[in-house]
Amino acid sequence: MPTILAIESSCDETACSICRDGVILSNIIANQAVHEQYGGVVPELASRAHMQNIVPVVDKALKSAGVSLQQIDAIAFTKAPGLIGSLLVGAQFAKSLSLALDIPLIAVHHMQAHVLANLIPSFRDGHPQPTPTFPFLCLTVSGGHTQIVLCESPLKMMPIGQTIDDAAGEAFDKSAKLLGLPYPGGPLIDKHARKGDPERFSFPEPQIPGLDFSFSGVKTAILYFLREHSATDTRFVEDNLADICASIQRRIVSILLNKFKKAAVQTGIKDLCIAGGVSANSGLREAFLQMGQDQHWNTFIPPFEYCTDNAAMIAITGYYKYLAGDFAGLSESASARGEW
Ligand code: KG4
Ligand code: ZN
């Protein structure tokens, strides 16, 4: 029953989770409000905030799990991809702890961890939730990545489709910025979209071959659309915000799900998951569940707290790597780019 302490610091969340035998005992996240005023994450400020946050976050995760440092069997950390300064804080902290406690170190790929968030045991209304069976497909949609991953086992997975330009989260955030909404705009588009008419405005669906995605065309179409309407009506965005958000969300969701559907048909795989920050989007969740019902596919969505960046997903990946004896040395280096 290994007890694993996991650290996630790839972007602007400092997070720590304790997991025992694949069960999450604690999941603590410190967000960084410092970036809001700049309209995006400032890498240097993120690194500094991680340095301030990491000790209290780890401390809180241990206390809330009721576990002492001496009971930890291994330290897992996010190795890649992400902001290099941010990754280095987590990696160095993890290495120091592993050296001081003389316990193994486990290097985790952030995108693999997003996928495995679907394997974290969870409960809804007191009932254990089902998890996908292998092989399954996962649509991983975050601020930096958009991928369809074919997952054969916890440690054997590969992307079979990905974005050729912006990620889905970026498409949400950049659209929000054009609407004058603060960063990160994805959740705000979601909020306004709930009150809007998704059919009111139409944005183009790109025709990209295979299982790859593109969002830059939609972004440009939204820019021209807003420019054109605001030129004749300065209150256009204000007066139509909910409908604009609902229409943007509908198009981003349809781009994502049409490709995911194609991947499911092509592979014949019937267990489908979504993961990553954008999987918190209510429009995507609803349409994804509906697609599963219509096609008789099994659909899985991690609980909200395991969708956006968190350390529980690093812990569960660390757990599977521990079982496989897949440990890292102290020379393991963090990397901004994340080859699989
Ligand atoms: O996975 P994540 O927390 O961090 C990365 O690894 O990038 O994803 C963050 C992204 C941001 O672009 C954020 O705007 C988006 O997820 N996001 C949402 C929602 N919640 C988070 N986008 C649309 N609707 C949401 N409810
Ligand atoms: Zn992420």
Tab-separated table of C-alpha atoms and ligand atoms in Angstrom:
chain	number	residue	atom	x	y	z
A	1	MET	CA	0.000	0.000	0.000
A	2	PRO	CA	2.419	2.726	-1.141
A	3	THR	CA	1.792	6.236	0.163
A	4	ILE	CA	2.789	8.832	-2.407
A	5	LEU	CA	3.283	12.567	-2.040
A	6	ALA	CA	2.758	14.332	-5.380
A	7	ILE	CA	3.614	17.865	-6.462
A	8	GLU	CA	2.218	19.782	-9.448
A	9	SER	CA	3.709	23.162	-10.413
A	10	SER	CA	3.668	23.267	-14.221
A	11	CYS	CA	1.805	26.568	-14.614
A	12	ASP	CA	0.170	28.860	-12.079
A	13	GLU	CA	-1.214	26.395	-9.530
A	14	THR	CA	0.963	25.098	-6.698
A	15	ALA	CA	-0.570	21.777	-5.711
A	16	CYS	CA	0.177	18.797	-3.483
A	17	SER	CA	-1.734	15.552	-3.014
A	18	ILE	CA	-1.247	12.480	-0.847
A	19	CYS	CA	-2.427	9.147	-2.204
A	20	ARG	CA	-2.379	5.745	-0.479
A	21	ASP	CA	-2.764	2.631	-2.589
A	22	GLY	CA	-4.418	4.606	-5.396
A	23	VAL	CA	-6.874	6.406	-3.072
A	24	ILE	CA	-6.583	10.201	-2.791
A	25	LEU	CA	-6.279	11.255	0.873
A	26	SER	CA	-5.779	14.982	0.246
A	27	ASN	CA	-5.699	17.365	-2.690
A	28	ILE	CA	-4.542	20.921	-1.927
A	29	ILE	CA	-4.223	23.725	-4.489
A	30	ALA	CA	-2.955	27.300	-4.122
A	31	ASN	CA	-3.987	29.561	-6.998
A	32	GLN	CA	-1.997	32.627	-7.993
A	33	ALA	CA	-4.134	35.754	-8.215
A	34	VAL	CA	-1.081	37.859	-9.122
A	35	HIS	CA	-1.539	37.194	-12.890
A	36	GLU	CA	-5.085	38.560	-13.186
A	37	GLN	CA	-4.000	42.174	-13.676
A	38	TYR	CA	-1.750	41.169	-16.614
A	39	GLY	CA	-4.378	39.243	-18.590
A	40	GLY	CA	-2.307	36.041	-18.626
A	41	VAL	CA	0.285	34.061	-16.665
A	42	VAL	CA	3.597	35.910	-16.186
A	43	PRO	CA	6.211	33.112	-15.969
A	44	GLU	CA	8.648	34.852	-13.614
A	45	LEU	CA	5.854	35.809	-11.191
A	46	ALA	CA	4.552	32.228	-11.340
A	47	SER	CA	7.960	30.803	-10.314
A	48	ARG	CA	8.201	33.214	-7.394
A	49	ALA	CA	4.685	32.433	-6.215
A	50	HIS	CA	5.472	28.685	-6.389
A	51	MET	CA	8.476	29.248	-4.124
A	52	GLN	CA	6.296	31.043	-1.587
A	53	ASN	CA	3.458	28.527	-1.783
A	54	ILE	CA	5.156	25.167	-1.949
A	55	VAL	CA	6.047	24.607	1.722
A	56	PRO	CA	2.631	25.642	3.122
A	57	VAL	CA	0.813	23.632	0.410
A	58	VAL	CA	2.804	20.447	1.113
A	59	ASP	CA	2.328	20.961	4.838
A	60	LYS	CA	-1.427	21.360	4.429
A	61	ALA	CA	-1.682	18.272	2.180
A	62	LEU	CA	0.125	16.143	4.796
A	63	LYS	CA	-1.991	17.480	7.685
A	64	SER	CA	-5.264	17.097	5.825
A	65	ALA	CA	-4.354	13.488	4.906
A	66	GLY	CA	-3.275	12.754	8.494
A	67	VAL	CA	0.039	11.468	7.196
A	68	SER	CA	3.572	12.302	8.391
A	69	LEU	CA	6.596	12.720	6.121
A	70	GLN	CA	8.046	9.514	7.591
A	71	GLN	CA	5.067	7.548	6.223
A	72	ILE	CA	5.679	8.638	2.614
A	73	ASP	CA	7.079	5.905	0.314
A	74	ALA	CA	7.792	7.988	-2.819
A	75	ILE	CA	7.679	11.552	-4.158
A	76	ALA	CA	6.054	12.202	-7.547
A	77	PHE	CA	6.429	15.492	-9.413
A	78	THR	CA	5.438	17.022	-12.749
A	79	LYS	CA	8.461	16.814	-15.021
A	80	ALA	CA	6.949	18.261	-18.242
A	81	PRO	CA	5.462	20.075	-20.095
A	82	GLY	CA	4.919	23.550	-18.661
A	83	LEU	CA	6.648	26.806	-17.753
A	84	ILE	CA	10.260	25.882	-17.095
A	85	GLY	CA	10.729	28.146	-14.047
A	86	SER	CA	7.536	26.797	-12.479
A	87	LEU	CA	8.448	23.168	-13.204
A	88	LEU	CA	11.918	23.683	-11.720
A	89	VAL	CA	10.520	24.789	-8.351
A	90	GLY	CA	8.435	21.607	-8.036
A	91	ALA	CA	11.188	19.373	-9.408
A	92	GLN	CA	13.869	20.756	-7.073
A	93	PHE	CA	11.572	20.559	-4.073
A	94	ALA	CA	10.663	16.950	-4.920
A	95	LYS	CA	14.306	15.967	-5.423
A	96	SER	CA	15.370	17.566	-2.135
A	97	LEU	CA	12.595	15.789	-0.258
A	98	SER	CA	13.386	12.448	-1.875
A	99	LEU	CA	17.071	12.879	-0.978
A	100	ALA	CA	16.349	13.974	2.601
A	101	LEU	CA	13.887	11.123	3.229
A	102	ASP	CA	15.890	8.612	1.166
A	103	ILE	CA	12.841	7.494	-0.809
A	104	PRO	CA	12.308	7.061	-4.575
A	105	LEU	CA	11.457	9.876	-6.962
A	106	ILE	CA	8.857	9.528	-9.736
A	107	ALA	CA	8.785	11.874	-12.765
A	108	VAL	CA	5.305	12.423	-14.217
A	109	HIS	CA	4.194	13.756	-17.606
A	110	HIS	CA	1.480	16.367	-17.025
A	111	MET	CA	-0.630	15.322	-20.040
A	112	GLN	CA	-0.494	11.642	-19.092
A	113	ALA	CA	-1.636	12.661	-15.617
A	114	HIS	CA	-4.641	14.599	-17.013
A	115	VAL	CA	-5.725	11.387	-18.802
A	116	LEU	CA	-5.260	9.232	-15.682
A	117	ALA	CA	-7.415	11.620	-13.624
A	118	ASN	CA	-10.168	9.418	-15.054
A	119	LEU	CA	-8.837	6.470	-13.000
A	120	ILE	CA	-9.012	8.260	-9.629
A	121	PRO	CA	-11.624	6.458	-7.515
A	122	SER	CA	-14.447	8.889	-6.767
A	123	PHE	CA	-17.910	8.946	-5.218
A	124	ARG	CA	-21.097	10.758	-6.159
A	125	ASP	CA	-23.914	10.886	-3.605
A	126	GLY	CA	-22.058	8.202	-1.675
A	127	HIS	CA	-21.855	5.833	-4.672
A	128	PRO	CA	-18.529	4.762	-6.221
A	129	GLN	CA	-18.294	6.046	-9.786
A	130	PRO	CA	-17.312	3.670	-12.614
A	131	THR	CA	-13.926	4.147	-14.288
A	132	PRO	CA	-13.121	3.417	-17.963
A	133	THR	CA	-11.804	0.045	-19.080
A	134	PHE	CA	-8.792	-0.260	-21.381
A	135	PRO	CA	-8.390	0.517	-24.187
A	136	PHE	CA	-10.097	3.899	-23.936
A	137	LEU	CA	-9.877	7.250	-25.705
A	138	CYS	CA	-9.367	10.509	-23.860
A	139	LEU	CA	-9.990	14.009	-25.185
A	140	THR	CA	-7.518	16.105	-23.184
A	141	VAL	CA	-8.393	19.780	-23.400
A	142	SER	CA	-6.383	22.290	-21.420
A	143	GLY	CA	-4.957	25.782	-21.687
A	144	GLY	CA	-1.861	24.534	-23.524
A	145	HIS	CA	-2.954	21.281	-25.184
A	146	THR	CA	-5.744	19.663	-27.134
A	147	GLN	CA	-5.230	15.969	-27.815
A	148	ILE	CA	-7.074	12.761	-28.479
A	149	VAL	CA	-5.126	10.080	-26.611
A	150	LEU	CA	-5.406	6.345	-27.185
A	151	CYS	CA	-4.838	4.751	-23.797
A	152	GLU	CA	-3.993	1.020	-23.725
A	153	SER	CA	-2.890	0.788	-20.088
A	154	PRO	CA	-2.054	3.321	-17.348
A	155	LEU	CA	1.479	3.691	-18.669
A	156	LYS	CA	0.922	2.972	-22.356
A	157	MET	CA	-0.789	5.792	-24.207
A	158	MET	CA	-0.221	7.938	-27.271
A	159	PRO	CA	-1.842	10.952	-28.903
A	160	ILE	CA	-3.620	10.122	-32.178
A	161	GLY	CA	-4.787	13.686	-32.851
A	162	GLN	CA	-3.823	17.159	-31.644
A	163	THR	CA	-4.159	20.848	-32.326
A	164	ILE	CA	-2.065	22.330	-35.102
A	165	ASP	CA	-2.280	25.843	-33.608
A	166	ASP	CA	-4.155	27.075	-30.490
A	167	ALA	CA	-5.382	24.814	-27.711
A	168	ALA	CA	-9.104	24.678	-26.861
A	169	GLY	CA	-8.497	26.553	-23.581
A	170	GLU	CA	-6.601	29.241	-25.479
A	171	ALA	CA	-9.520	29.544	-27.890
A	172	PHE	CA	-11.811	30.160	-24.901
A	173	ASP	CA	-9.375	32.551	-23.187
A	174	LYS	CA	-8.542	34.547	-26.339
A	175	SER	CA	-12.221	34.853	-27.265
A	176	ALA	CA	-12.932	36.080	-23.742
A	177	LYS	CA	-10.157	38.648	-24.059
A	178	LEU	CA	-11.723	39.955	-27.293
A	179	LEU	CA	-14.969	40.351	-25.324
A	180	GLY	CA	-13.154	42.336	-22.637
A	181	LEU	CA	-13.478	39.590	-20.005
A	182	PRO	CA	-10.634	39.082	-17.476
A	183	TYR	CA	-8.160	36.160	-17.572
A	184	PRO	CA	-8.731	33.206	-17.499
A	185	GLY	CA	-11.844	33.818	-19.563
A	186	GLY	CA	-12.878	30.182	-20.219
A	187	PRO	CA	-14.985	29.813	-17.054
A	188	LEU	CA	-16.573	33.246	-17.681
A	189	ILE	CA	-17.622	32.331	-21.235
A	190	ASP	CA	-19.145	29.198	-19.698
A	191	LYS	CA	-21.004	31.288	-17.099
A	192	HIS	CA	-22.465	33.795	-19.602
A	193	ALA	CA	-23.216	31.038	-22.155
A	194	ARG	CA	-25.687	29.418	-19.739
A	195	LYS	CA	-28.025	32.399	-20.227
A	196	GLY	CA	-27.533	32.744	-23.983
A	197	ASP	CA	-28.826	31.390	-27.286
A	198	PRO	CA	-26.135	29.200	-28.911
A	199	GLU	CA	-27.843	29.360	-32.327
A	200	ARG	CA	-27.905	33.166	-32.514
A	201	PHE	CA	-24.488	33.685	-34.164
A	202	SER	CA	-22.619	31.290	-36.399
A	203	PHE	CA	-18.836	30.819	-36.484
A	204	PRO	CA	-17.048	28.569	-39.000
A	205	GLU	CA	-16.013	24.966	-38.345
A	206	PRO	CA	-12.514	24.370	-39.818
A	207	GLN	CA	-11.994	21.445	-42.190
A	208	ILE	CA	-8.765	19.875	-40.914
A	209	PRO	CA	-7.922	16.386	-42.197
A	210	GLY	CA	-7.559	13.370	-39.895
A	211	LEU	CA	-7.945	13.710	-36.148
A	212	ASP	CA	-6.140	17.046	-35.741
A	213	PHE	CA	-7.775	20.255	-34.535
A	214	SER	CA	-7.421	23.938	-35.408
A	215	PHE	CA	-8.819	26.908	-33.504
A	216	SER	CA	-7.019	29.878	-35.072
A	217	GLY	CA	-9.670	30.318	-37.827
A	218	VAL	CA	-12.503	30.535	-35.286
A	219	LYS	CA	-10.514	33.060	-33.273
A	220	THR	CA	-9.983	35.270	-36.354
A	221	ALA	CA	-13.652	34.921	-37.338
A	222	ILE	CA	-14.689	36.076	-33.847
A	223	LEU	CA	-12.294	39.043	-34.053
A	224	TYR	CA	-13.743	40.229	-37.413
A	225	PHE	CA	-17.304	39.549	-36.263
A	226	LEU	CA	-16.861	41.726	-33.155
A	227	ARG	CA	-15.061	44.485	-35.072
A	228	GLU	CA	-17.788	44.649	-37.688
A	229	HIS	CA	-20.695	44.781	-35.226
A	230	SER	CA	-19.001	47.114	-32.734
A	231	ALA	CA	-18.221	49.603	-35.533
A	232	THR	CA	-21.924	50.360	-35.956
A	233	ASP	CA	-23.086	49.619	-32.405
A	234	THR	CA	-20.702	50.426	-29.546
A	235	ARG	CA	-22.883	48.509	-27.073
A	236	PHE	CA	-23.006	45.359	-29.247
A	237	VAL	CA	-20.880	43.166	-26.942
A	238	GLU	CA	-22.508	44.440	-23.756
A	239	ASP	CA	-26.046	43.944	-25.078
A	240	ASN	CA	-25.437	40.519	-26.604
A	241	LEU	CA	-22.803	39.014	-24.296
A	242	ALA	CA	-24.727	35.874	-23.321
A	243	ASP	CA	-25.652	34.992	-26.924
A	244	ILE	CA	-22.107	35.674	-28.180
A	245	CYS	CA	-20.612	33.472	-25.427
A	246	ALA	CA	-23.143	30.686	-26.043
A	247	SER	CA	-22.437	30.768	-29.803
A	248	ILE	CA	-18.629	30.737	-29.319
A	249	GLN	CA	-18.895	27.884	-26.821
A	250	ARG	CA	-21.157	25.894	-29.134
A	251	ARG	CA	-18.627	26.124	-31.970
A	252	ILE	CA	-15.564	25.221	-29.842
A	253	VAL	CA	-17.488	22.260	-28.388
A	254	SER	CA	-18.622	21.052	-31.818
A	255	ILE	CA	-15.048	21.214	-33.186
A	256	LEU	CA	-13.889	19.099	-30.240
A	257	LEU	CA	-16.668	16.537	-30.265
A	258	ASN	CA	-16.858	16.033	-34.042
A	259	LYS	CA	-13.203	14.966	-34.033
A	260	PHE	CA	-13.637	12.853	-30.911
A	261	LYS	CA	-16.579	11.088	-32.531
A	262	LYS	CA	-14.492	10.454	-35.652
A	263	ALA	CA	-11.716	8.951	-33.481
A	264	ALA	CA	-14.193	6.660	-31.721
A	265	VAL	CA	-15.669	5.474	-35.020
A	266	GLN	CA	-12.207	4.935	-36.561
A	267	THR	CA	-10.799	2.973	-33.605
A	268	GLY	CA	-14.031	1.189	-32.639
A	269	ILE	CA	-13.321	2.098	-28.987
A	270	LYS	CA	-16.460	2.595	-26.914
A	271	ASP	CA	-15.048	3.909	-23.602
A	272	LEU	CA	-14.511	7.657	-23.939
A	273	CYS	CA	-13.154	10.130	-21.379
A	274	ILE	CA	-12.527	13.848	-21.232
A	275	ALA	CA	-9.863	15.553	-19.126
A	276	GLY	CA	-8.049	18.864	-18.619
A	277	GLY	CA	-9.254	22.309	-17.583
A	278	VAL	CA	-11.718	22.731	-20.450
A	279	SER	CA	-13.485	19.500	-19.439
A	280	ALA	CA	-14.923	21.641	-16.615
A	281	ASN	CA	-16.954	23.446	-19.323
A	282	SER	CA	-20.664	22.793	-18.803
A	283	GLY	CA	-21.481	22.912	-22.544
A	284	LEU	CA	-18.777	20.354	-23.343
A	285	ARG	CA	-19.807	18.053	-20.484
A	286	GLU	CA	-23.461	18.126	-21.503
A	287	ALA	CA	-22.810	17.584	-25.223
A	288	PHE	CA	-20.270	14.828	-24.479
A	289	LEU	CA	-22.729	12.906	-22.280
A	290	GLN	CA	-25.420	13.351	-24.929
A	291	MET	CA	-23.090	12.014	-27.635
A	292	GLY	CA	-22.410	8.938	-25.464
A	293	GLN	CA	-26.142	8.314	-25.013
A	294	ASP	CA	-26.893	8.759	-28.719
A	295	GLN	CA	-24.057	6.495	-29.869
A	296	HIS	CA	-24.278	3.955	-27.011
A	297	TRP	CA	-20.741	4.748	-25.883
A	298	ASN	CA	-19.588	4.778	-22.240
A	299	THR	CA	-18.613	8.307	-21.204
A	300	PHE	CA	-16.473	9.346	-18.232
A	301	ILE	CA	-15.701	12.771	-16.780
A	302	PRO	CA	-13.465	13.228	-13.723
A	303	PRO	CA	-14.914	15.164	-10.762
A	304	PHE	CA	-14.488	18.907	-11.225
A	305	GLU	CA	-11.485	19.198	-8.872
A	306	TYR	CA	-9.529	16.649	-10.952
A	307	CYS	CA	-10.255	18.400	-14.298
A	308	THR	CA	-8.283	21.631	-13.848
A	309	ASP	CA	-4.632	21.409	-12.823
A	310	ASN	CA	-4.228	19.462	-9.580
A	311	ALA	CA	-1.763	17.154	-7.850
A	312	ALA	CA	-4.182	14.235	-7.349
A	313	MET	CA	-3.703	13.333	-11.017
A	314	ILE	CA	0.078	13.427	-10.496
A	315	ALA	CA	-0.373	11.183	-7.448
A	316	ILE	CA	-2.450	8.551	-9.301
A	317	THR	CA	0.083	8.498	-12.170
A	318	GLY	CA	2.871	8.255	-9.584
A	319	TYR	CA	1.034	5.313	-8.031
A	320	TYR	CA	0.942	3.363	-11.317
A	321	LYS	CA	4.586	4.217	-11.984
A	322	TYR	CA	5.483	3.037	-8.458
A	323	LEU	CA	3.773	-0.299	-9.102
A	324	ALA	CA	5.733	-0.621	-12.362
A	325	GLY	CA	9.022	0.297	-10.623
A	326	ASP	CA	9.402	3.275	-12.960
A	327	PHE	CA	11.553	5.588	-10.833
A	328	ALA	CA	13.582	8.690	-11.717
A	329	GLY	CA	17.125	9.633	-10.730
A	330	LEU	CA	18.189	12.921	-9.174
A	331	SER	CA	19.564	13.914	-12.581
A	332	GLU	CA	16.063	13.820	-14.111
A	333	SER	CA	15.480	17.315	-15.459
A	334	ALA	CA	12.300	19.293	-15.889
A	335	SER	CA	11.412	20.181	-19.460
A	336	ALA	CA	9.153	22.891	-20.897
A	337	ARG	CA	8.324	20.751	-23.918
A	338	GLY	CA	6.629	17.473	-23.377
A	339	GLU	CA	7.531	14.711	-25.790
A	340	TRP	CA	5.759	11.478	-24.812
B	1	KG4	O1	-5.725	21.972	-17.461
B	1	KG4	P1	-5.706	23.384	-17.026
B	1	KG4	O2	-6.191	23.715	-15.638
B	1	KG4	O3	-4.274	23.995	-17.172
B	1	KG4	C1	-3.418	23.665	-18.217
B	1	KG4	O4	-2.739	22.600	-18.124
B	1	KG4	O5	-3.416	24.440	-19.198
B	1	KG4	O6	-6.572	24.217	-18.101
B	1	KG4	C2	-6.732	25.599	-18.009
B	1	KG4	C3	-7.662	26.040	-19.126
B	1	KG4	C4	-7.781	27.562	-19.257
B	1	KG4	O7	-7.652	27.895	-20.621
B	1	KG4	C5	-9.205	27.841	-18.745
B	1	KG4	O8	-9.792	28.981	-19.324
B	1	KG4	C6	-9.917	26.586	-19.184
B	1	KG4	O9	-9.002	25.541	-18.894
B	1	KG4	N1	-11.167	26.377	-18.438
B	1	KG4	C7	-12.390	26.464	-19.011
B	1	KG4	C8	-13.324	26.234	-17.980
B	1	KG4	N2	-12.647	26.019	-16.802
B	1	KG4	C9	-11.325	26.094	-17.116
B	1	KG4	N3	-12.747	26.705	-20.284
B	1	KG4	C10	-14.063	26.724	-20.555
B	1	KG4	N4	-15.022	26.525	-19.619
B	1	KG4	C11	-14.707	26.267	-18.328
B	1	KG4	N5	-15.649	26.063	-17.419
B	2	ZN	ZN	-3.091	20.941	-17.211
